[in-house]
Amino acid sequence: LYPAIAEHRVTSVDVARRAGVSQSTVSLVLSGKSRGRVSARTEAAVRAAASDLGYAANVAARALRTGSARTVGLIVPDVTNPFFGRVLRGAQQAAWEEGYAVLLADAGNDRRWQLASLAALNALTVDGYLFFEVEPPPGQRVRGVAIETLPRGLPVVRLDGAAGVRAALEHLRSLGHGCIGHVSAEIDTDTFRIRRETFDACGGGPRELGAVSVDGAREAALRLLDGRAEVTAIFADDDVMAFGVYLAARERGLAIPADLSVVGFDDLDLARVLDPPLTTVAADAEGLGAAAFRALFAVMSGADAEPERVLPVSLVLRESTAAPAAGG
Amino acid sequence: LYPAIAEHRVTSVDVARRAGVSQSTVSLVLSGKSRGRVSARTEAAVRAAASDLGYAANVAARALRTGSARTVGLIVPDVTNPFFGRVLRGAQQAAWEEGYAVLLADAGNDRRWQLASLAALNALTVDGYLFFEVEPPPGQRVRGVAIETLPRGLPVVRLDGAAGVRAALEHLRSLGHGCIGHVSAEIDTDTFRIRRETFDACGGGPRELGAVSVDGAREAALRLLDGRAEVTAIFADDDVMAFGVYLAARERGLAIPADLSVVGFDDLDLARVLDPPLTTVAADAEGLGAAAFRALFAVMSGADAEPERVLPVSLVLRESTAAPAAGG
DNA sequence: TTGTAGGCGTTATCAC
DNA sequence: GTGATAACGCCTACAA
């Protein structure tokens, strides 16, 4: 059932001994470079010996020799956000197909950790980096692709955040909302910069910033609701923040959507669970992760990846939005 | 700001050349084994050269030589569940203090992947394993600790699930609930086996199984609500499943807690966001991860870790539970 | 078609 | 105190 996690790790020498060939033949066969060089008999014998012994190549040795550990690092700002789990899974799936592994480094929304993670990955001779909403080191030529940032040297894979924001605002407008508030992430990344700029360009209303967490958003939303303007709808920068808006609305005795419409971004599983279910911009997190890995793979293979890949998003209408109450 | 992700990786030979000493002296100094062997002058020169060049030891080479990559693998069934993010963070924090890195392997709730992940980690010469709700390979002597399973050879770190279930049921009982339903995880792991057994031992009522997901739980809850018994309260095996119960209740037009009381397990951030806020058993995910790493570290250090460490949990009362309606 | 040999960057054991 | 030197397990040119 399980692969052998042996006491004595079995090496290619063990396999060679068992198959009665030399170590280099084993290496040749198992790295698939035996075409027309090793006889079918020998090859079969080697493979049999390898599987009998449960042989798996030592990555450290291979990495030392080839300079590649067939591994890429994914750096995320906060493993705790469910969105990243999906991105990781997508990236892992795609990486798997090419025989790569994805190492996750959590920057913990903290600069010091971020550096440490990067150093750790670098020391591990990672072949490339996937920077999620994290600034790649400036000035250095790094093999990597950036996820959810604007092009700045590295190839970029990102969601069409602007289209998402536009769709959300148009939807709210068409319902008759005049003053739309924005609960926005205070962290200064392109993802959220784009959302803010688009929001403003579409003539959105007042904005309050908060941490990307339920509580941070709750506080921002309270400020918005207690402010001077008559906010009848709120666009939140992501679903987790939309959850905070729900809390704030409840605290102020506002019914959603009768007194306040809310739109989020991401479409987490839990968006459907809220009462009422959250209208939100659906983002394909797995697709984002997979696309990012493929772009990185292209870069690593020497091909030049497209400088920017923008993935579509779509507004999914649920029940957190409605026309504003007459006489707001 | 950022550590150098160099083109030409700087090696200990480069450092030696720059400091005007031999490579072995560099190694001696930088691995802290120079006490009373290398002069203070030389040591200072080596350190200066190393930091000038931004030297970081090549992990692959060190791993090859020492047989250890100072790395442990954490195998989880589903990265998508927010609970694991917290466990990972706790483990990473603790590992960091000992100079270890934690590699995450997502088993994807899928046996094949699980094996693949394990093989991948094994090849990476991981020093030990943290098995989260995942069966360690039977029969083999693996360096690892199991998280959230019953003792079965490996040291175990787990939550006091039984106490949590008891607290939940006692709470519901004290409110006057007679027939308490159980929405339980269909996967066959100790975590949930314990919850089921405790539930039964406390005289709980009917049970329906479902996948550990919002939808799986929703379906199970619907079966429970549509069944013959008059269920007035439901205990869900974890918060994500409790969310599914909320959906089911909404679909059947049942108000929480007036018509149906609900209790979850984990205390995810989002438990507070539901309407009404979810009464749930709070589990210290970060603490679980940290304790698990420390236990593993003890094992790796040759010390014998306690065979079982049980972490307390506590019921947090919110508004999803109330006395059943008279005449149910 | 197969085997030999050298080296990737470390650490660790010895001589000096 | 310091510096050769020999592995660790793998890949790969080159020799047989």
XYZ file of C-alpha atoms (C1' of nucleotides) in Angstrom:
688
model
C 0.000 0.000 0.000
C 2.412 2.605 1.196
C 5.735 3.278 -0.420
C 8.563 2.071 1.722
C 9.894 4.695 4.071
C 12.948 2.633 4.603
C 15.390 2.697 7.455
C 18.255 2.223 5.119
C 17.350 4.355 2.125
C 17.728 2.310 -1.006
C 20.050 3.894 -3.517
C 20.658 3.357 -7.169
C 23.662 1.253 -6.210
C 21.375 -1.195 -4.430
C 19.213 -1.401 -7.501
C 22.247 -1.920 -9.715
C 23.534 -4.710 -7.522
C 20.197 -6.453 -7.545
C 19.759 -6.117 -11.292
C 23.333 -7.171 -11.910
C 24.249 -4.037 -13.826
C 26.223 -0.919 -13.145
C 24.880 2.093 -11.310
C 25.046 4.264 -14.395
C 22.817 1.899 -16.311
C 20.259 2.198 -13.575
C 20.446 5.942 -13.772
C 20.124 5.847 -17.532
C 17.069 3.643 -17.460
C 15.257 5.407 -14.658
C 15.754 8.861 -16.028
C 14.255 7.749 -19.309
C 17.380 8.330 -21.342
C 17.892 4.738 -22.316
C 16.224 4.877 -25.739
C 18.380 2.867 -28.069
C 21.161 2.571 -25.574
C 20.091 -0.133 -23.174
C 18.593 -3.446 -24.214
C 14.997 -4.226 -23.400
C 16.088 -7.123 -21.189
C 18.376 -4.989 -19.100
C 15.856 -2.242 -18.853
C 13.202 -4.627 -17.620
C 15.588 -6.084 -15.077
C 16.451 -2.653 -13.765
C 12.860 -1.603 -13.469
C 11.954 -4.797 -11.705
C 14.782 -4.418 -9.231
C 13.841 -0.805 -8.597
C 10.240 -1.557 -7.883
C 11.113 -4.608 -5.773
C 13.289 -2.445 -3.619
C 10.899 0.492 -3.612
C 13.603 2.707 -4.961
C 13.070 6.453 -5.169
C 15.846 8.730 -6.261
C 17.362 10.895 -3.564
C 16.298 14.391 -4.368
C 19.164 15.989 -2.508
C 21.698 14.118 -4.558
C 19.916 14.802 -7.792
C 19.528 18.444 -6.882
C 23.191 18.701 -6.029
C 24.163 17.141 -9.308
C 21.689 18.796 -11.657
C 21.203 22.020 -9.766
C 17.480 21.491 -9.837
C 15.242 19.948 -7.236
C 12.244 19.982 -9.577
C 10.524 22.123 -7.080
C 8.951 25.542 -7.121
C 8.115 27.760 -4.195
C 4.754 29.405 -3.713
C 4.861 32.414 -1.441
C 1.536 33.549 -0.068
C 0.798 36.337 2.379
C -1.457 34.309 4.634
C -2.100 30.562 4.528
C -5.098 31.101 6.680
C -7.152 32.598 3.878
C -9.135 29.779 2.242
C -8.521 31.254 -1.191
C -4.862 30.254 -1.082
C -5.665 26.671 -0.331
C -7.406 26.513 -3.666
C -4.587 28.288 -5.487
C -2.087 25.887 -3.975
C -4.116 22.913 -5.000
C -4.387 24.163 -8.569
C -0.675 24.824 -8.765
C 0.141 21.459 -7.225
C -2.071 19.665 -9.694
C -0.381 21.318 -12.653
C 3.078 20.868 -11.172
C 2.441 17.221 -10.563
C 1.904 16.633 -14.253
C 5.395 17.891 -14.961
C 6.964 16.021 -12.090
C 7.382 19.094 -9.955
C 6.489 19.678 -6.347
C 5.223 22.931 -4.902
C 6.636 24.181 -1.633
C 4.455 26.564 0.259
C 5.965 29.446 2.142
C 3.740 31.526 4.322
C 4.848 35.104 4.563
C 2.471 35.539 7.453
C 1.590 39.015 6.238
C 4.884 39.923 7.774
C 7.918 41.249 6.046
C 10.480 39.500 8.222
C 8.929 36.116 7.720
C 8.613 36.816 4.075
C 12.336 37.292 3.743
C 13.045 34.251 5.819
C 10.757 32.105 3.708
C 12.393 33.318 0.579
C 15.848 32.632 1.916
C 14.769 29.171 2.987
C 13.376 28.387 -0.425
C 16.434 29.778 -2.133
C 18.685 27.594 -0.030
C 16.555 24.634 -1.014
C 17.537 25.367 -4.609
C 14.007 25.901 -5.696
C 13.795 26.176 -9.470
C 11.387 29.043 -9.528
C 9.008 31.144 -7.550
C 5.332 31.833 -7.591
C 4.813 35.162 -5.861
C 1.254 35.571 -4.763
C 0.434 39.199 -4.069
C 3.945 39.442 -2.755
C 6.477 41.795 -4.255
C 9.238 39.904 -5.982
C 12.685 41.110 -5.014
C 13.288 44.296 -6.969
C 16.213 44.612 -9.312
C 17.232 40.980 -9.141
C 16.698 38.627 -11.972
C 14.563 35.973 -10.381
C 12.973 33.043 -12.101
C 9.413 33.464 -11.173
C 5.965 34.554 -12.055
C 3.832 36.940 -10.117
C 0.253 36.151 -9.299
C -2.232 38.934 -8.873
C 0.116 41.826 -9.424
C 0.699 44.200 -12.315
C 3.509 43.474 -14.761
C 6.755 44.687 -13.342
C 9.421 42.601 -14.980
C 8.104 39.156 -14.140
C 5.380 37.480 -16.180
C 2.053 37.914 -14.474
C -1.003 35.769 -14.093
C -3.914 37.543 -12.591
C -7.639 37.778 -12.337
C -9.503 40.425 -14.227
C -10.206 42.338 -11.056
C -11.250 45.465 -12.908
C -13.922 43.581 -14.842
C -15.148 42.081 -11.594
C -15.450 45.438 -9.907
C -17.157 46.936 -12.948
C -19.673 44.097 -13.072
C -20.392 44.492 -9.377
C -20.930 48.232 -9.623
C -23.017 48.003 -12.770
C -25.185 45.455 -11.069
C -25.682 47.687 -8.040
C -26.324 50.697 -10.275
C -28.916 48.839 -12.285
C -30.705 48.070 -9.035
C -30.873 51.792 -8.376
C -28.088 52.324 -5.863
C -26.628 55.795 -5.946
C -24.165 55.820 -3.105
C -22.038 52.695 -3.064
C -19.454 52.256 -0.314
C -16.167 50.401 -0.591
C -14.697 48.255 2.151
C -11.165 47.890 0.920
C -8.010 46.097 1.992
C -5.506 48.394 3.608
C -2.565 46.373 2.370
C -0.888 48.037 -0.533
C -0.874 45.424 -3.274
C -1.810 45.627 -6.929
C -4.824 43.392 -6.441
C -6.463 45.896 -4.220
C -5.034 48.939 -5.902
C -6.745 47.837 -9.098
C -9.990 47.314 -7.275
C -9.813 50.757 -5.731
C -8.948 52.478 -8.979
C -11.686 50.735 -10.877
C -14.131 51.500 -8.125
C -13.294 55.181 -8.342
C -13.298 55.198 -12.131
C -16.809 53.797 -12.036
C -17.923 56.624 -9.814
C -18.091 54.669 -6.594
C -18.706 56.409 -3.292
C -16.902 56.621 0.039
C -14.259 54.110 1.052
C -12.901 52.778 4.316
C -9.818 50.612 4.631
C -9.360 47.656 6.913
C -7.230 44.559 7.457
C -8.032 41.584 5.242
C -9.926 39.768 7.934
C -13.424 39.524 9.216
C -12.733 41.948 12.021
C -10.791 44.448 9.969
C -13.637 44.622 7.480
C -16.228 44.832 10.206
C -14.602 47.931 11.620
C -14.232 49.544 8.228
C -17.861 48.838 7.429
C -18.998 50.335 10.721
C -17.129 53.525 9.914
C -18.801 53.555 6.516
C -22.272 52.999 7.925
C -21.809 55.581 10.654
C -20.421 58.149 8.225
C -22.223 61.107 6.758
C -23.078 59.649 3.385
C -26.180 57.517 2.923
C -24.576 54.273 1.843
C -27.152 51.804 0.496
C -24.716 49.248 -0.880
C -21.212 48.076 -0.109
C -18.647 46.437 -2.325
C -16.106 44.472 -0.311
C -12.676 43.666 -1.714
C -13.020 39.988 -0.961
C -15.441 37.529 0.534
C -13.765 37.392 3.903
C -14.175 41.141 4.098
C -17.776 40.850 2.953
C -18.320 38.590 5.938
C -17.180 41.453 8.127
C -19.693 43.718 6.420
C -22.424 41.256 7.356
C -21.348 41.513 10.981
C -21.383 45.285 10.863
C -24.812 45.370 9.269
C -26.151 43.066 11.924
C -24.694 45.257 14.657
C -26.386 48.317 13.214
C -29.665 46.522 12.791
C -29.554 46.730 9.009
C -31.195 43.943 7.026
C -29.397 42.601 3.958
C -30.454 43.269 1.245
C -33.478 45.362 2.292
C -31.423 48.059 4.024
C -28.004 47.304 2.622
C -26.801 45.440 -0.448
C -23.446 43.670 -0.267
C -21.167 42.304 -2.966
C -17.959 40.342 -2.357
C -15.122 38.946 -4.429
C -13.734 35.362 -4.731
C -16.796 33.191 -4.281
C -15.555 31.103 -1.403
C -17.579 28.068 -0.519
C -18.900 29.926 2.441
C -20.378 32.737 0.391
C -23.394 30.533 -0.226
C -23.787 29.784 3.437
C -24.308 33.308 4.612
C -27.832 34.457 5.200
C -28.653 35.837 2.734
C -26.283 34.106 0.315
C -23.631 36.510 -0.894
C -23.609 38.010 -4.361
C -19.973 37.908 -5.320
C -17.451 37.942 -8.124
C -16.434 34.362 -8.741
C -12.736 33.747 -9.224
C -11.248 30.458 -10.349
C -8.598 30.014 -7.698
C -7.498 26.571 -8.875
C -7.256 27.859 -12.415
C -5.169 30.756 -11.230
C -2.741 28.428 -9.480
C -2.536 26.103 -12.456
C -2.029 28.919 -14.952
C 0.671 30.394 -12.773
C 2.567 27.144 -12.594
C 2.321 26.634 -16.340
C 3.660 30.109 -16.942
C 6.527 29.424 -14.584
C 7.186 26.116 -16.264
C 7.409 27.909 -19.598
C 9.894 30.354 -18.129
C 11.950 27.545 -16.641
C 11.930 25.713 -19.958
C 13.485 28.721 -21.587
C 10.394 29.616 -23.559
C 9.236 33.132 -23.034
C 5.887 33.152 -21.311
C 3.284 35.719 -22.192
C 4.056 38.794 -20.115
C 0.532 38.944 -18.773
C -2.272 36.458 -18.555
C -5.606 37.760 -17.360
C -8.215 35.266 -16.231
C -11.875 36.126 -16.538
C -14.150 36.432 -13.546
C -17.910 36.416 -13.392
C -20.448 37.984 -11.125
C -22.684 35.446 -9.463
C -25.962 36.858 -8.338
C -27.332 35.658 -5.056
C -29.543 37.318 -2.527
C -27.416 39.942 -0.831
C -28.316 42.578 -3.384
C -31.643 44.262 -4.090
C -33.047 47.655 -4.938
C -32.507 50.225 -2.188
C -35.440 50.938 0.098
C -37.520 53.874 -1.150
C -36.642 57.009 0.769
C -33.322 55.341 1.866
C 16.016 44.285 1.643
C 15.708 40.955 -0.026
C 18.280 38.195 0.316
C 20.220 37.733 -2.849
C 18.754 35.169 -5.168
C 21.998 34.958 -6.981
C 22.677 33.861 -10.502
C 25.889 32.195 -9.546
C 25.207 30.670 -6.194
C 27.982 31.521 -3.811
C 29.575 28.482 -2.226
C 31.748 27.965 0.782
C 34.730 27.860 -1.560
C 34.018 31.445 -2.604
C 33.892 32.437 1.027
C 37.135 30.614 1.752
C 38.905 32.295 -1.121
C 37.752 35.705 -0.009
C 38.699 35.113 3.622
C 42.014 33.613 2.605
C 41.431 30.332 4.422
C 40.568 26.813 3.396
C 37.055 25.653 2.684
C 36.995 23.349 5.666
C 37.698 26.223 8.018
C 34.709 28.031 6.594
C 32.542 25.022 7.223
C 33.871 24.705 10.758
C 33.159 28.297 11.595
C 29.756 28.548 10.022
C 28.425 25.389 11.546
C 29.423 26.659 14.974
C 31.951 23.908 15.633
C 34.949 26.170 15.829
C 35.065 26.593 19.624
C 38.692 26.408 20.650
C 39.805 25.291 17.250
C 39.799 28.393 15.098
C 41.286 31.705 16.187
C 39.030 34.651 16.770
C 40.702 36.578 13.941
C 40.113 33.841 11.417
C 36.578 33.335 12.573
C 35.785 37.025 12.190
C 37.321 37.070 8.727
C 35.250 34.103 7.656
C 32.043 35.577 8.964
C 32.731 38.881 7.289
C 33.450 37.217 3.969
C 30.313 35.129 4.243
C 28.064 38.056 4.918
C 29.741 40.190 2.252
C 29.030 37.532 -0.301
C 25.560 36.774 1.020
C 26.532 33.164 1.472
C 23.880 30.615 2.360
C 24.752 26.953 2.580
C 23.385 24.785 -0.178
C 20.724 22.673 1.407
C 20.949 19.920 -1.154
C 24.636 19.420 -0.496
C 24.197 19.520 3.230
C 21.281 17.113 3.025
C 23.298 14.757 0.888
C 26.173 14.819 3.303
C 24.335 14.775 6.610
C 21.285 12.858 5.508
C 19.057 15.549 6.901
C 17.452 18.507 5.185
C 16.186 19.952 8.456
C 12.756 19.640 7.096
C 9.588 17.893 8.175
C 6.576 17.008 6.095
C 3.030 17.803 7.088
C 0.466 15.663 5.324
C -3.077 16.960 5.426
C -6.180 15.528 3.814
C -7.406 18.776 2.315
C -5.585 22.115 2.169
C -8.829 23.752 1.332
C -10.143 23.457 4.865
C -9.218 26.647 6.739
C -8.417 24.664 9.865
C -5.270 23.263 8.296
C -3.948 26.654 7.436
C -3.857 27.403 11.128
C -2.264 24.076 11.990
C 0.404 24.660 9.380
C 1.123 28.095 10.690
C 1.500 26.815 14.240
C 3.804 24.024 13.131
C 5.841 26.378 10.984
C 6.276 28.802 13.823
C 7.557 26.116 16.155
C 9.737 24.570 13.475
C 11.260 27.905 12.671
C 12.580 28.208 16.188
C 14.560 25.023 15.709
C 15.767 25.910 12.258
C 13.419 23.526 10.523
C 11.101 24.084 7.601
C 7.709 22.480 7.181
C 6.734 21.066 3.816
C 3.044 20.765 3.176
C 1.695 17.839 1.262
C -1.930 17.830 0.323
C -3.386 14.382 0.133
C -6.429 15.794 -1.580
C -8.673 13.430 0.340
C -7.480 10.934 -2.160
C -5.489 7.825 -1.528
C -3.425 7.962 -4.698
C -2.314 11.495 -4.089
C -1.609 10.656 -0.529
C 0.860 8.005 -1.558
C 2.418 10.259 -4.119
C 2.870 13.032 -1.607
C 4.476 10.699 0.829
C 6.826 9.348 -1.773
C 7.726 12.879 -2.795
C 8.494 13.873 0.761
C 10.443 10.724 1.354
C 12.578 11.396 -1.679
C 13.210 14.867 -0.324
C 14.850 13.204 2.674
C 12.426 14.751 5.048
C 13.499 14.166 8.642
C 10.098 13.343 9.961
C 6.429 13.354 9.269
C 3.422 15.022 10.734
C 0.418 12.945 9.758
C -2.756 14.905 10.089
C -5.771 12.626 10.225
C -3.910 10.497 7.768
C -2.980 6.929 8.539
C 0.759 6.529 8.889
C 2.085 3.596 6.911
C 1.356 0.469 8.951
C 4.097 -1.853 10.011
C 6.928 0.442 9.009
C 9.000 2.271 11.497
C 8.501 5.846 10.480
C 9.770 8.878 12.262
C 6.641 10.805 12.746
C 3.877 11.925 14.968
C 0.224 11.571 14.270
C -2.148 14.451 14.723
C -5.746 13.804 15.581
C -5.591 10.030 15.595
C -5.564 7.438 18.325
C -2.229 6.008 19.460
C -1.179 3.281 17.082
C 2.550 3.118 17.402
C 3.398 6.733 16.683
C 3.227 9.429 19.348
C -0.015 11.305 19.062
C -1.044 14.880 19.560
C -4.743 15.425 19.465
C -7.629 17.506 20.606
C -9.866 16.276 23.359
C -12.656 15.612 20.915
C -14.610 13.510 23.383
C -14.704 16.336 25.912
C -15.868 18.676 23.185
C -18.694 16.426 22.126
C -19.713 15.850 25.746
C -19.767 19.584 26.427
C -21.846 20.189 23.327
C -24.371 17.507 24.205
C -24.600 18.516 27.837
C -25.236 22.059 26.745
C -28.014 20.975 24.403
C -29.469 18.669 27.062
C -29.483 21.434 29.621
C -31.487 23.546 27.197
C -34.061 20.781 27.095
C -33.304 19.024 23.823
C -34.314 15.382 23.813
C -33.562 14.262 20.291
C -30.210 15.487 19.097
C -29.108 14.669 15.565
C -25.543 14.141 14.395
C -24.208 15.319 11.066
C -21.027 13.346 10.876
C -18.095 13.017 8.523
C -18.265 9.919 6.383
C -14.496 9.595 6.218
C -13.257 6.895 8.498
C -10.697 8.592 10.710
C -10.164 8.519 14.445
C -11.138 12.162 14.828
C -14.630 11.454 13.671
C -14.823 7.956 15.062
C -14.211 9.445 18.493
C -16.883 12.023 17.932
C -19.359 9.391 16.850
C -18.590 7.091 19.751
C -18.814 9.865 22.306
C -22.016 11.072 20.743
C -23.546 7.623 21.075
C -22.195 7.109 24.582
C -23.893 10.341 25.620
C -27.173 9.058 24.320
C -27.290 11.103 21.158
C -29.960 10.536 18.545
C -30.004 9.740 14.840
C -26.982 10.265 12.637
C -26.416 10.947 8.966
C -23.026 10.872 7.283
C -21.749 13.225 4.646
C -18.602 14.499 3.000
C -16.576 17.037 4.972
C -17.828 19.958 2.947
C -20.666 22.397 3.028
C -22.617 20.420 0.477
C -21.962 17.027 1.981
C -23.212 18.261 5.319
C -26.184 19.989 3.757
C -27.374 16.735 2.236
C -26.850 14.798 5.447
C -28.737 17.429 7.420
C -31.622 17.345 4.975
C -31.905 13.598 5.419
C -31.888 14.118 9.172
C -34.551 16.820 9.073
C -36.745 14.837 6.715
C -36.407 11.660 8.752
C -38.931 10.181 11.123
C -37.435 11.421 14.377
C -38.207 14.902 15.699
C -34.743 16.387 15.697
C -34.625 19.706 17.562
C -30.870 20.110 17.637
C -27.944 19.049 15.500
C -24.323 18.532 16.415
C -22.055 18.853 13.390
C -18.620 17.251 13.333
C -16.937 20.465 12.335
C -17.737 24.059 11.512
C -17.685 23.603 7.784
C -20.286 20.899 8.217
C -22.272 23.128 10.548
C -22.406 25.630 7.722
C -24.080 22.956 5.638
C -26.610 22.435 8.403
C -27.450 26.132 8.231
C -28.146 25.767 4.521
C -30.384 22.773 5.115
C -32.301 24.548 7.846
C -32.854 27.511 5.576
C -34.108 25.245 2.810
C -36.645 23.640 5.124
C -37.743 26.981 6.497
C -36.428 26.246 9.970
C -35.214 29.175 12.066
C -32.008 28.787 14.076
C -32.174 28.530 17.047
C -35.958 28.800 17.430
C -36.732 25.659 15.423
C -33.327 24.052 15.364
C -30.248 24.409 17.543
C -26.849 23.841 15.915
C -23.417 23.210 17.429
C -20.184 22.946 15.457
C -16.558 22.090 16.147
C -13.333 24.065 15.495
C -14.375 27.672 15.932
C -13.300 28.965 12.576
C -13.275 32.711 12.107
C -16.403 32.400 10.087
C -18.385 30.782 12.872
C -19.020 34.242 14.263
C -20.170 35.559 10.936
C -23.082 33.213 10.468
C -26.491 34.465 11.365
C -27.002 33.566 14.112
C -23.391 33.193 15.263
C -22.483 29.542 15.697
C -22.097 27.901 19.074
C -19.085 25.682 18.618
C -16.276 23.784 20.300
C -13.171 25.936 20.076
C -9.979 24.156 19.103
C -6.536 25.710 19.188
C -5.342 24.827 15.710
C -2.061 26.730 15.960
C -1.359 25.100 19.309
C -2.055 21.711 17.797
C 0.430 22.325 15.013
C 3.070 23.650 17.378
C 2.649 20.801 19.854
C 2.883 18.301 17.045
C 6.123 19.747 15.762
C 7.620 19.806 19.234
C 6.695 16.176 19.745
C 8.282 15.301 16.432
C 11.355 17.292 17.315
C 11.667 15.320 20.530
C 11.422 12.083 18.583
C 14.022 13.256 16.102
C 16.322 14.261 18.923
C 16.230 10.744 20.222
C 14.232 11.650 23.288
C 11.085 9.625 23.660
C 8.066 11.856 23.318
C 5.003 11.276 25.425
C 2.932 8.671 23.622
C -0.153 10.836 23.702
C -0.734 14.504 24.230
C -4.331 15.638 24.497
C -5.124 19.319 24.089
C -8.148 20.786 25.824
C -11.033 22.298 23.931
C -13.786 24.564 25.144
C -17.359 25.140 24.169
C -18.045 28.701 23.140
C -21.647 29.681 23.471
C -23.112 31.888 20.790
C -26.600 32.218 19.470
C -27.243 29.108 17.442
C -28.549 27.205 20.441
C -31.684 27.761 22.502
C -34.400 25.789 24.211
C -36.557 23.802 21.785
C -39.937 25.258 20.863
C -42.698 23.965 23.107
C -44.640 21.205 21.374
C -41.720 20.782 18.913
C 25.039 -1.880 -25.415
C 27.279 -1.223 -20.997
C 30.732 0.379 -17.538
C 34.187 3.842 -15.608
C 35.180 8.002 -13.644
C 34.597 12.735 -12.158
C 32.282 16.163 -9.716
C 28.048 18.861 -7.739
C 28.884 21.575 -2.226
C 28.871 19.962 2.132
C 30.566 17.891 6.515
C 33.847 15.330 9.177
C 38.072 12.810 10.035
C 42.541 13.173 10.145
C 47.254 14.768 9.555
C 50.224 18.611 9.934
C 44.712 26.191 14.845
C 44.371 24.918 10.015
C 44.146 22.393 5.685
C 43.982 18.124 2.783
C 40.943 14.514 1.792
C 37.168 11.302 1.605
C 32.548 10.421 1.289
C 27.132 11.389 0.619
C 23.962 9.592 -4.199
C 23.261 10.995 -8.479
C 24.066 12.292 -13.551
C 26.695 12.173 -17.734
C 30.646 12.443 -20.875
C 33.486 9.208 -22.549
C 35.773 4.845 -22.931
C 35.320 -0.019 -23.845
